[in-house]
PDB file of C-alpha atoms in Angstrom:
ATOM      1  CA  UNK A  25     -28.821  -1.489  46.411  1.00  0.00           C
ATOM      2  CA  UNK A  26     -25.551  -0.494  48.041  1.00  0.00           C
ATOM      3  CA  UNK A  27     -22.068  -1.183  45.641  1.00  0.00           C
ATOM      4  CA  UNK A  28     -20.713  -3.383  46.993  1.00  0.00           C
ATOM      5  CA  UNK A  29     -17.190  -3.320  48.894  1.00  0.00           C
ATOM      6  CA  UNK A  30     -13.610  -2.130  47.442  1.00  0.00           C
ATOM      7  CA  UNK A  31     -12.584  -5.315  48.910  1.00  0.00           C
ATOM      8  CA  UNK A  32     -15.254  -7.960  48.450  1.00  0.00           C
ATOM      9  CA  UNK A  33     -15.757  -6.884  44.705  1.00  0.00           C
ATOM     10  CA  UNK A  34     -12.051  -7.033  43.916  1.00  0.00           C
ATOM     11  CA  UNK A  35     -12.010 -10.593  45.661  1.00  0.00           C
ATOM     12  CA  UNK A  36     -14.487 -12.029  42.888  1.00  0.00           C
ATOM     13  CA  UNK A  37     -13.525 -10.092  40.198  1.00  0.00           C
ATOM     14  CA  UNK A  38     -10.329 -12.255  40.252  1.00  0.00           C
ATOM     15  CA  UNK A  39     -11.828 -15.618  41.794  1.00  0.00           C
ATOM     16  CA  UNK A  40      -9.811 -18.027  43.464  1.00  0.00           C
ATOM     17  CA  UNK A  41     -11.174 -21.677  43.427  1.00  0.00           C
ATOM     18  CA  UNK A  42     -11.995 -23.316  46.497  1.00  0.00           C
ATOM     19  CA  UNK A  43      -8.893 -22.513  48.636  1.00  0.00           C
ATOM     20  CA  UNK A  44      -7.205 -25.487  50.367  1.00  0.00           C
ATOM     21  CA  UNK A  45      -6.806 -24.981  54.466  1.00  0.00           C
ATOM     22  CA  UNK A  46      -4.612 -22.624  55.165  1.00  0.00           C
ATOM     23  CA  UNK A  47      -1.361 -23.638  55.957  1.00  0.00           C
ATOM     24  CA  UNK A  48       0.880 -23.381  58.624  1.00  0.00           C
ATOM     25  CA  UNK A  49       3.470 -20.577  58.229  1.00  0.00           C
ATOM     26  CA  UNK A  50       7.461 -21.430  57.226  1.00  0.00           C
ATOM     27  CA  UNK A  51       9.828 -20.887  59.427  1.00  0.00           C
ATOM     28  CA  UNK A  52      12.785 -20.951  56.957  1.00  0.00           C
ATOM     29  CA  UNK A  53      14.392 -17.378  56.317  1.00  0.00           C
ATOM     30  CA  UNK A  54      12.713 -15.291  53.764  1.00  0.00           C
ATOM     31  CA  UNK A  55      14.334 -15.141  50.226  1.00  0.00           C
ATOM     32  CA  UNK A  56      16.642 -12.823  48.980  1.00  0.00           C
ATOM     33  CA  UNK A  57      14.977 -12.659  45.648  1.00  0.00           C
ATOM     34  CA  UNK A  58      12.214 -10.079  44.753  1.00  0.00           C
ATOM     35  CA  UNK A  59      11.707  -6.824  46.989  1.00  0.00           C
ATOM     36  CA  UNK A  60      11.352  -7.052  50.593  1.00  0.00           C
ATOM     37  CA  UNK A  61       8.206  -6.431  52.480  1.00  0.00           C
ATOM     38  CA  UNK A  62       6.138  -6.967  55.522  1.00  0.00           C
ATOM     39  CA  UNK A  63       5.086 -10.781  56.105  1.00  0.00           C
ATOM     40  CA  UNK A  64       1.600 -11.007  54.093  1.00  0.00           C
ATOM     41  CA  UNK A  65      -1.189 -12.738  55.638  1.00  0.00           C
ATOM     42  CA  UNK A  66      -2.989 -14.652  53.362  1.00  0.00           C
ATOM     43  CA  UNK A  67      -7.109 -14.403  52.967  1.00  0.00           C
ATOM     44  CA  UNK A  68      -8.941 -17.771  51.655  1.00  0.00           C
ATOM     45  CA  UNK A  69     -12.261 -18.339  50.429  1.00  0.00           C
ATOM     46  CA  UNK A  70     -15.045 -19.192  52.158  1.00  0.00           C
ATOM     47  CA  UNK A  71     -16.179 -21.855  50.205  1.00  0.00           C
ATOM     48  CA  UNK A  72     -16.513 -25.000  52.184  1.00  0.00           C
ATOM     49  CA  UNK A  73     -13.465 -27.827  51.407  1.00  0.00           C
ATOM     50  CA  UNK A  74     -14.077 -30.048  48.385  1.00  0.00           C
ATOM     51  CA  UNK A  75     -13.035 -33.708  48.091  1.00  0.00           C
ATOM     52  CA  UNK A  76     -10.879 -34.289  46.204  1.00  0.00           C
ATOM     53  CA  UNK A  77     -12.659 -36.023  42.944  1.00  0.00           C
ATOM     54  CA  UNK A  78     -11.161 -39.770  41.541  1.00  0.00           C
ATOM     55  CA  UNK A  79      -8.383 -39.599  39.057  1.00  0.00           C
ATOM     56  CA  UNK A  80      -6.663 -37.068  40.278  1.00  0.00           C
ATOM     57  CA  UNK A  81      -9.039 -33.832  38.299  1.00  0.00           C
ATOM     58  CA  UNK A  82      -9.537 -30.564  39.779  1.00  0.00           C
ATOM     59  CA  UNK A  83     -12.294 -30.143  42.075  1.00  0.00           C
ATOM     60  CA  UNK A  84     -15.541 -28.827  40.536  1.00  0.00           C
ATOM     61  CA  UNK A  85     -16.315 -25.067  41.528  1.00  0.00           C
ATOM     62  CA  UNK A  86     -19.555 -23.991  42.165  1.00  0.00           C
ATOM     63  CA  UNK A  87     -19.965 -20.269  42.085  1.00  0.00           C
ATOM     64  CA  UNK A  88     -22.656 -18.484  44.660  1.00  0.00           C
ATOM     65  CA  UNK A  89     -25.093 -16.094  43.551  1.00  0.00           C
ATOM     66  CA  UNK A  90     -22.632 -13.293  44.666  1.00  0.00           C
ATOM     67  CA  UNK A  91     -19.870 -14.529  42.082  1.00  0.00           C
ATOM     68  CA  UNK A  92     -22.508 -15.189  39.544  1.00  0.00           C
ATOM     69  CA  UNK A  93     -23.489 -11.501  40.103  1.00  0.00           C
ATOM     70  CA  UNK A  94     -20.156  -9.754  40.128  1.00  0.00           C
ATOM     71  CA  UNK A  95     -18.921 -11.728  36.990  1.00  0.00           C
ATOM     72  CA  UNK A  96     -21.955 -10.629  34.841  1.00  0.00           C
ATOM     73  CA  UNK A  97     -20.981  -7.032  35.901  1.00  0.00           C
ATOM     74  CA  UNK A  98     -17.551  -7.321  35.534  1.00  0.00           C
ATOM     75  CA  UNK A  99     -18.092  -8.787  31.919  1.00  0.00           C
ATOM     76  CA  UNK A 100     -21.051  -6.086  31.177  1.00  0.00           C
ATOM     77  CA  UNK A 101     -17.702  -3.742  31.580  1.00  0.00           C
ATOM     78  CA  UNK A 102     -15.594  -5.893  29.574  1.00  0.00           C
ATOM     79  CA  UNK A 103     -18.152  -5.500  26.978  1.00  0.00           C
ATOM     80  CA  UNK A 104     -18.551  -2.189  27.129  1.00  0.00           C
ATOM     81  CA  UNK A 105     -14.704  -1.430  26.308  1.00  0.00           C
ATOM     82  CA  UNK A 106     -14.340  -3.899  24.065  1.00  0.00           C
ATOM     83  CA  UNK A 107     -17.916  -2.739  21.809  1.00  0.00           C
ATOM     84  CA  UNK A 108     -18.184  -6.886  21.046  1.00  0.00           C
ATOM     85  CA  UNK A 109     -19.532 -10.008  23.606  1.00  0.00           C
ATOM     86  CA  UNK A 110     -19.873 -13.455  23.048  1.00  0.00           C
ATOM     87  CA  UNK A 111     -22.749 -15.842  22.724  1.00  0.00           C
ATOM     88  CA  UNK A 112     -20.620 -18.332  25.313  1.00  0.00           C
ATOM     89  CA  UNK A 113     -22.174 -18.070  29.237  1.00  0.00           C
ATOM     90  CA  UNK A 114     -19.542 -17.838  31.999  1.00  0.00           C
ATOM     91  CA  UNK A 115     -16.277 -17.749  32.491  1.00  0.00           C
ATOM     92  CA  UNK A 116     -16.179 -19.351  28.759  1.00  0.00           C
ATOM     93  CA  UNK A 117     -17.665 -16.379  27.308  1.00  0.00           C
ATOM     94  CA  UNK A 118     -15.527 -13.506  29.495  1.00  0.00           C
ATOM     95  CA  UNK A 119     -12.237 -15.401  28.384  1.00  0.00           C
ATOM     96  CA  UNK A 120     -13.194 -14.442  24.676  1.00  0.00           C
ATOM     97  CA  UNK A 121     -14.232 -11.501  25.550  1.00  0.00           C
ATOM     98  CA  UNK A 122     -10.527 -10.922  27.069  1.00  0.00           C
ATOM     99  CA  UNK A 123      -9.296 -11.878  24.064  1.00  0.00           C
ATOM    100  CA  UNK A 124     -10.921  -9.671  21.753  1.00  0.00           C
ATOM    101  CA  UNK A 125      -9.440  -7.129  24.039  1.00  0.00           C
ATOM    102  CA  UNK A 126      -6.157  -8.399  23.399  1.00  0.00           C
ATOM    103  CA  UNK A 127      -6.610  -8.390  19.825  1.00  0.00           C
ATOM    104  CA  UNK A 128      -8.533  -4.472  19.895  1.00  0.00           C
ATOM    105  CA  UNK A 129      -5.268  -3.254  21.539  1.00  0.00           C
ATOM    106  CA  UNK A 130      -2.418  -1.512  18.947  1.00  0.00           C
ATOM    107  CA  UNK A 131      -0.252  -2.229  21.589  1.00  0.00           C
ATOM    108  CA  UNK A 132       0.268  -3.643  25.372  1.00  0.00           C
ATOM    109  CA  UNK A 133       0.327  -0.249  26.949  1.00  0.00           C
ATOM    110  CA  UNK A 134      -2.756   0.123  25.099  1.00  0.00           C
ATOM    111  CA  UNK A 135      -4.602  -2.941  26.237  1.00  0.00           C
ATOM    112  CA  UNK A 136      -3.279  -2.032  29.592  1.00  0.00           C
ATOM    113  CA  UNK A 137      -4.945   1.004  29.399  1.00  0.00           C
ATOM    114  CA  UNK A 138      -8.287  -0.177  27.614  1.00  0.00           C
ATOM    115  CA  UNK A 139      -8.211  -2.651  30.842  1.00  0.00           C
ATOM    116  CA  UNK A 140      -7.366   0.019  33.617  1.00  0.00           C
ATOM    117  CA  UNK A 141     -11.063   1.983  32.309  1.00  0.00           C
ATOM    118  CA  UNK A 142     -12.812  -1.067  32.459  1.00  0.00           C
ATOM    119  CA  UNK A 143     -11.560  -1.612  36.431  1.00  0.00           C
ATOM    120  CA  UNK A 144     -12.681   2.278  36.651  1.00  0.00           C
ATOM    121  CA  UNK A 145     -15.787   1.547  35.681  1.00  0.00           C
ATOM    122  CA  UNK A 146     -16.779  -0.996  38.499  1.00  0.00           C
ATOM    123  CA  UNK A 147     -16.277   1.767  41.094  1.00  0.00           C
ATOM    124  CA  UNK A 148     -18.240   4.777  41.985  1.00  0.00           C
ATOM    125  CA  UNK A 149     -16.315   7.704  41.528  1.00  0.00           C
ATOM    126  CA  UNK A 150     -16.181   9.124  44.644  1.00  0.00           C
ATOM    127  CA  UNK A 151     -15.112   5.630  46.307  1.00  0.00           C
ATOM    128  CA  UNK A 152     -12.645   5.793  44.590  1.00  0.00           C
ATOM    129  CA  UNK A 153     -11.739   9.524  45.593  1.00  0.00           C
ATOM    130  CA  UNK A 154     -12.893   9.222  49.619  1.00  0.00           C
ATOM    131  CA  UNK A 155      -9.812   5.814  49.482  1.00  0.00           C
ATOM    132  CA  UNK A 156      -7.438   7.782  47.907  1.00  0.00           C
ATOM    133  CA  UNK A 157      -7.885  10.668  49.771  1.00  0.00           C
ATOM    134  CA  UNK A 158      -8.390   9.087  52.986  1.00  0.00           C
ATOM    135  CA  UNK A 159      -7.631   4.984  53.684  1.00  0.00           C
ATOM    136  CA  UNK A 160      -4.655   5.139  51.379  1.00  0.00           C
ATOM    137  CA  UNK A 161      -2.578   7.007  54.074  1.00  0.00           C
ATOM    138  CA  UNK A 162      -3.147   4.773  56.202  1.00  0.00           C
ATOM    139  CA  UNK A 163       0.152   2.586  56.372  1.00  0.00           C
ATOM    140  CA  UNK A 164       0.305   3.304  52.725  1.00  0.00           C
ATOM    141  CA  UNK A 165      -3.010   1.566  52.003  1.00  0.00           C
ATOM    142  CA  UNK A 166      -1.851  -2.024  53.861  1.00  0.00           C
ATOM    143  CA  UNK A 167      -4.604  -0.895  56.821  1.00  0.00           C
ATOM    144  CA  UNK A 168      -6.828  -0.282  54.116  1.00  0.00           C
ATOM    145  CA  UNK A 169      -6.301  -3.346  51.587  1.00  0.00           C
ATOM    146  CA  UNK A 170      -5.431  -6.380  53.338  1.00  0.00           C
ATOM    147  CA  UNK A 171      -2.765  -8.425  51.850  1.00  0.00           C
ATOM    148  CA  UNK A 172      -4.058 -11.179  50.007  1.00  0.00           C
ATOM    149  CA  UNK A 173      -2.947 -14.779  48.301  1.00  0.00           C
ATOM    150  CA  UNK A 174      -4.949 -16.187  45.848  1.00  0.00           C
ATOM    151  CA  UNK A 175      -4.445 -19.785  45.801  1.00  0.00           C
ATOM    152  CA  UNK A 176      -5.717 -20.713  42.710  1.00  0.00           C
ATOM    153  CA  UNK A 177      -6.353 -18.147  39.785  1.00  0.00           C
ATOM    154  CA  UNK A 178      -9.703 -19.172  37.600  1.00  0.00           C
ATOM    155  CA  UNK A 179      -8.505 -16.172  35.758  1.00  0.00           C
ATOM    156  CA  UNK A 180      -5.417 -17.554  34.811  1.00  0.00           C
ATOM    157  CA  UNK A 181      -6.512 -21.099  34.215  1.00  0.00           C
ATOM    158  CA  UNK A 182      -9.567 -20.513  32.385  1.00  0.00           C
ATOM    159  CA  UNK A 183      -7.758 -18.242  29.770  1.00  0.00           C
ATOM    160  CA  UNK A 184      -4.676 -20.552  29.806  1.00  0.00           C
ATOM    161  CA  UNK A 185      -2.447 -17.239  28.494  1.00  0.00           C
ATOM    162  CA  UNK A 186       0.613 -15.445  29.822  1.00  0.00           C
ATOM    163  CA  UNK A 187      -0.167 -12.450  27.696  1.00  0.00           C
ATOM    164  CA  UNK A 188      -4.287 -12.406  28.804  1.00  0.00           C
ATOM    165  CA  UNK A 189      -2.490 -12.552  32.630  1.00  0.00           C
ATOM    166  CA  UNK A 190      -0.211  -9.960  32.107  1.00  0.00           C
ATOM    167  CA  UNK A 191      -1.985  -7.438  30.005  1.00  0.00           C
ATOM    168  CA  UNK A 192      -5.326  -7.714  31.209  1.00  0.00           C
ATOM    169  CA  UNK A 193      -5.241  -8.407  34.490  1.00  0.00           C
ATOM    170  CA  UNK A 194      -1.821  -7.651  36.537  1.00  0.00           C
ATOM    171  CA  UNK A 195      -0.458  -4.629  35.054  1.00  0.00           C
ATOM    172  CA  UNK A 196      -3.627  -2.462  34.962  1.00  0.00           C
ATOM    173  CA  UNK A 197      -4.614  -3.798  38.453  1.00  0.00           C
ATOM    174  CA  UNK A 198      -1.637  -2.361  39.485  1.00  0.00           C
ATOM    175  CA  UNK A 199      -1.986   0.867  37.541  1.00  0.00           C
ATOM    176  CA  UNK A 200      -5.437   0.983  39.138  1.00  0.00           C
ATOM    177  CA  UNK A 201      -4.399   0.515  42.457  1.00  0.00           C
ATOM    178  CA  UNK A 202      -1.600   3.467  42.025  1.00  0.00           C
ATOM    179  CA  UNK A 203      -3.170   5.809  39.886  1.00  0.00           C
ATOM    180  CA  UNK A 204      -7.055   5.662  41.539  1.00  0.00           C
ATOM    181  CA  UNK A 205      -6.538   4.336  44.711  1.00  0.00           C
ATOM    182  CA  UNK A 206      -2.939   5.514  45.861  1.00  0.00           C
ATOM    183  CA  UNK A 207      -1.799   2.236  46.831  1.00  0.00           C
ATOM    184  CA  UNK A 208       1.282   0.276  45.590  1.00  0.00           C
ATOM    185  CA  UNK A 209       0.371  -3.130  44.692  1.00  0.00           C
ATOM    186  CA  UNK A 210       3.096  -5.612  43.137  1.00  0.00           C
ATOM    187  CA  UNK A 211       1.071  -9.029  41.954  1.00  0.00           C
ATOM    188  CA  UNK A 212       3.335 -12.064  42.308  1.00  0.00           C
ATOM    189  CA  UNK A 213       2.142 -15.014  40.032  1.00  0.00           C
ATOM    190  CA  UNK A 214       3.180 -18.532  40.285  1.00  0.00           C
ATOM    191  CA  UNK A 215       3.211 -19.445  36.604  1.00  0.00           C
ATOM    192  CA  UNK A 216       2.933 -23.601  37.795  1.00  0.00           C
ATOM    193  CA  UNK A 217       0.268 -23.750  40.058  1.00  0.00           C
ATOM    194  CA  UNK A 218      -1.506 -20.429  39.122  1.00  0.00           C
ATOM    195  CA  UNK A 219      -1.629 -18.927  42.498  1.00  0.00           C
ATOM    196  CA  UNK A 220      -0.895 -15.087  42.987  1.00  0.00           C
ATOM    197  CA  UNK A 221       0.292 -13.067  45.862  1.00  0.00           C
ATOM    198  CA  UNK A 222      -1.119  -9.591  46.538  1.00  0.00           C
ATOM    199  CA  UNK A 223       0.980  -7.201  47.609  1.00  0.00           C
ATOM    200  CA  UNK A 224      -0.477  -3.997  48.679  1.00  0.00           C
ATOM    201  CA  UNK A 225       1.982  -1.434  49.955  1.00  0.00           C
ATOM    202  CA  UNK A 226       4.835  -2.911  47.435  1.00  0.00           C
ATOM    203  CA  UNK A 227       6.007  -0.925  44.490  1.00  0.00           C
ATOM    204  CA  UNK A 228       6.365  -3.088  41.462  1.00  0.00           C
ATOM    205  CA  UNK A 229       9.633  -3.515  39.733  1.00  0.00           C
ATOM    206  CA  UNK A 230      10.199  -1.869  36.461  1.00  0.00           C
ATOM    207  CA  UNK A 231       9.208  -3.253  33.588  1.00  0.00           C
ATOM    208  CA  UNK A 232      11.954  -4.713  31.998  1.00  0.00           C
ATOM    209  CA  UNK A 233      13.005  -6.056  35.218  1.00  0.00           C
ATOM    210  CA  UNK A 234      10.047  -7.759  36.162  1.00  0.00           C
ATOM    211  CA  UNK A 235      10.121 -11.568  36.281  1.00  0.00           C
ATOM    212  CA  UNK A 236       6.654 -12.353  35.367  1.00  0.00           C
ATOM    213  CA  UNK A 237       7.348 -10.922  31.732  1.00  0.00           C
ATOM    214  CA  UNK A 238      10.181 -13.040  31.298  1.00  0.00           C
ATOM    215  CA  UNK A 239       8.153 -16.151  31.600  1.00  0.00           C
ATOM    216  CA  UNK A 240       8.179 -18.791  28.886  1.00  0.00           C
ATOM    217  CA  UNK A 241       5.143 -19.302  27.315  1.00  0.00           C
ATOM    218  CA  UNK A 242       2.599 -21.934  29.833  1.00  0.00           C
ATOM    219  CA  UNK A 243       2.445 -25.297  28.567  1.00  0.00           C
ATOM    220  CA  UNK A 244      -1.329 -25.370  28.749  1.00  0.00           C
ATOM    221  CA  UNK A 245      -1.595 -22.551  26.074  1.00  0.00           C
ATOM    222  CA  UNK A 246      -3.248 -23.638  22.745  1.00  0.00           C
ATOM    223  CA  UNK A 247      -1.243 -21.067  20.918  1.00  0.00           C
ATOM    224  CA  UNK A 248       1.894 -21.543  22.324  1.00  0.00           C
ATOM    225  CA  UNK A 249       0.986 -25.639  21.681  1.00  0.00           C
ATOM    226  CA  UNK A 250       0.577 -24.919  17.914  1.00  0.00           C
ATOM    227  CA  UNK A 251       3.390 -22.857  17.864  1.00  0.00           C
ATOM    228  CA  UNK A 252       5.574 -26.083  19.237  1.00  0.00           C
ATOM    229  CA  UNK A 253       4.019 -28.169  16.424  1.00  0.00           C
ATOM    230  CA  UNK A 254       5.042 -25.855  13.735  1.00  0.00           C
ATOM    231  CA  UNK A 255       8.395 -25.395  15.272  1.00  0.00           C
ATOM    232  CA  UNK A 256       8.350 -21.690  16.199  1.00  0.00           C
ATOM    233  CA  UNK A 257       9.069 -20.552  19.891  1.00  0.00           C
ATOM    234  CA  UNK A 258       6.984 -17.650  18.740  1.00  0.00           C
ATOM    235  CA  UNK A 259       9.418 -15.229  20.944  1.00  0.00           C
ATOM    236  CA  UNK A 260      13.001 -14.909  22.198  1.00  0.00           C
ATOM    237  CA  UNK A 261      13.319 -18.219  24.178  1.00  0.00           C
ATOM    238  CA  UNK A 262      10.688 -19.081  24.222  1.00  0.00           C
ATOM    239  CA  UNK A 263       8.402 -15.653  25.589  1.00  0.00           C
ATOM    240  CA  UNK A 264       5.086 -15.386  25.281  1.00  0.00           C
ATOM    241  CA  UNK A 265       4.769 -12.849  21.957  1.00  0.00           C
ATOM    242  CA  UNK A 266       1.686 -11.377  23.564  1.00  0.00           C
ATOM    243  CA  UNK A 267       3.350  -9.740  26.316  1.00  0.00           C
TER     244      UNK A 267
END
């Protein structure tokens, strides 16, 4: 069976629920906030459009056999890093998975790293070597990696965590994409409606500068929930103390 492609497998490995129709472009000028770059055009899902269910609830998302596929592989990974998996199927089971991950790690640059192997795993070596050494001069890698907005992170939702987001998912993707690829990416998440723009091309912005790790923690966090009740922020206004 042929691996399957940079982009396809990178697509499901941080699913997007069923996007809405795509919509039509602003014409307002572009902020002044964040760095500047190219106009990104935005990939959606091919899922066909779901009703939207009574009572205003999310709509129900039915994986394919493709996502079902690429999550058990991605989480086979996971496992392997972490040396622990959990009896719960799915997305369920991968979130606690993440967070044993979280809780293995001395430190964030350490769970960054721990998470950056586990994103080196799902390639074949010398894909990895043939992009760098070839599509990521293209354009800097935008030919090559297609900018993409995720409208809706399951990632995100499912794990319900600012620190899970952060140090499991956007700084080692972008660590992967520089270090093993040779492309910039900068990932741009919307914190209240849990979408996420790629940016491919982009350098991201230092650390301590970055905007995402200055977020409170989200309101639909059980541990930051607990942490209200008890009356402790559990960080410096209110941060997440897992990033």
């Amino acid at each position: 069976m042929s691996a399957p492609t940079t982009s396809r497998l990178h697509g499901h490995l941080l699913p997007a629920l069923p996007s809405r129709p795509p919509r039509a472009p602003s014409s307002s000028a572009p902020s002044a906030r964040g760095p500047s770059r190219r106009p990104a055009s935005r990939l959606y899902r091919s899922s066909p459009p779901v009703e939207a269910p009574p009572s205003g609830k999310g709509g129900e998302y039915r994986p394919s056999f493709a996502d079902d596929f690429l999550l058990a592989f991605f989480r086979a990974k996971m496992v392997e890093e972490v040396g622990w998996d959990s009896q719960k199927p799915g997305y369920d089971g991968l979130i606690e998975v993440a967070n044993r991950l979280m809780i293995k790690g001395k430190s964030a640059s350490e769970t960054e790293q721990s998470a950056v192997r586990v994103l080196q795993a799902l390639f074949p070596p010398l894909l990895l070597v043939l992009f760098k050494a070839l599509l990521a001069l293209i354009a800097n890698g935008q030919l090559a990696s297609m900018m993409v907005f995720v409208e809706k992170c399951k990632y995100l939702e499912e794990s319900k965590c600012l620190g899970i987001c952060i140090n499991t998912c956007k700084l080692p993707t972008q660590t992967f994409f520089k270090d093993h690829m040779g492309v910039y990416l900068y990932m741009e998440q919307n914190f209240e409606d849990y979408s996420c723009q790629f940016n491919f091309g982009v350098p991201p912005p230092p650390i301590d500068t970055d905007k995402a790790l200055k977020e409170p923690c989200l309101d639909i966090c059980t541990n930051a929930r607990r942490r209200r009740e008890l009356g402790s922020s559990g960080g410096p206004e209110g941060l997440c103390p897992q990033v």
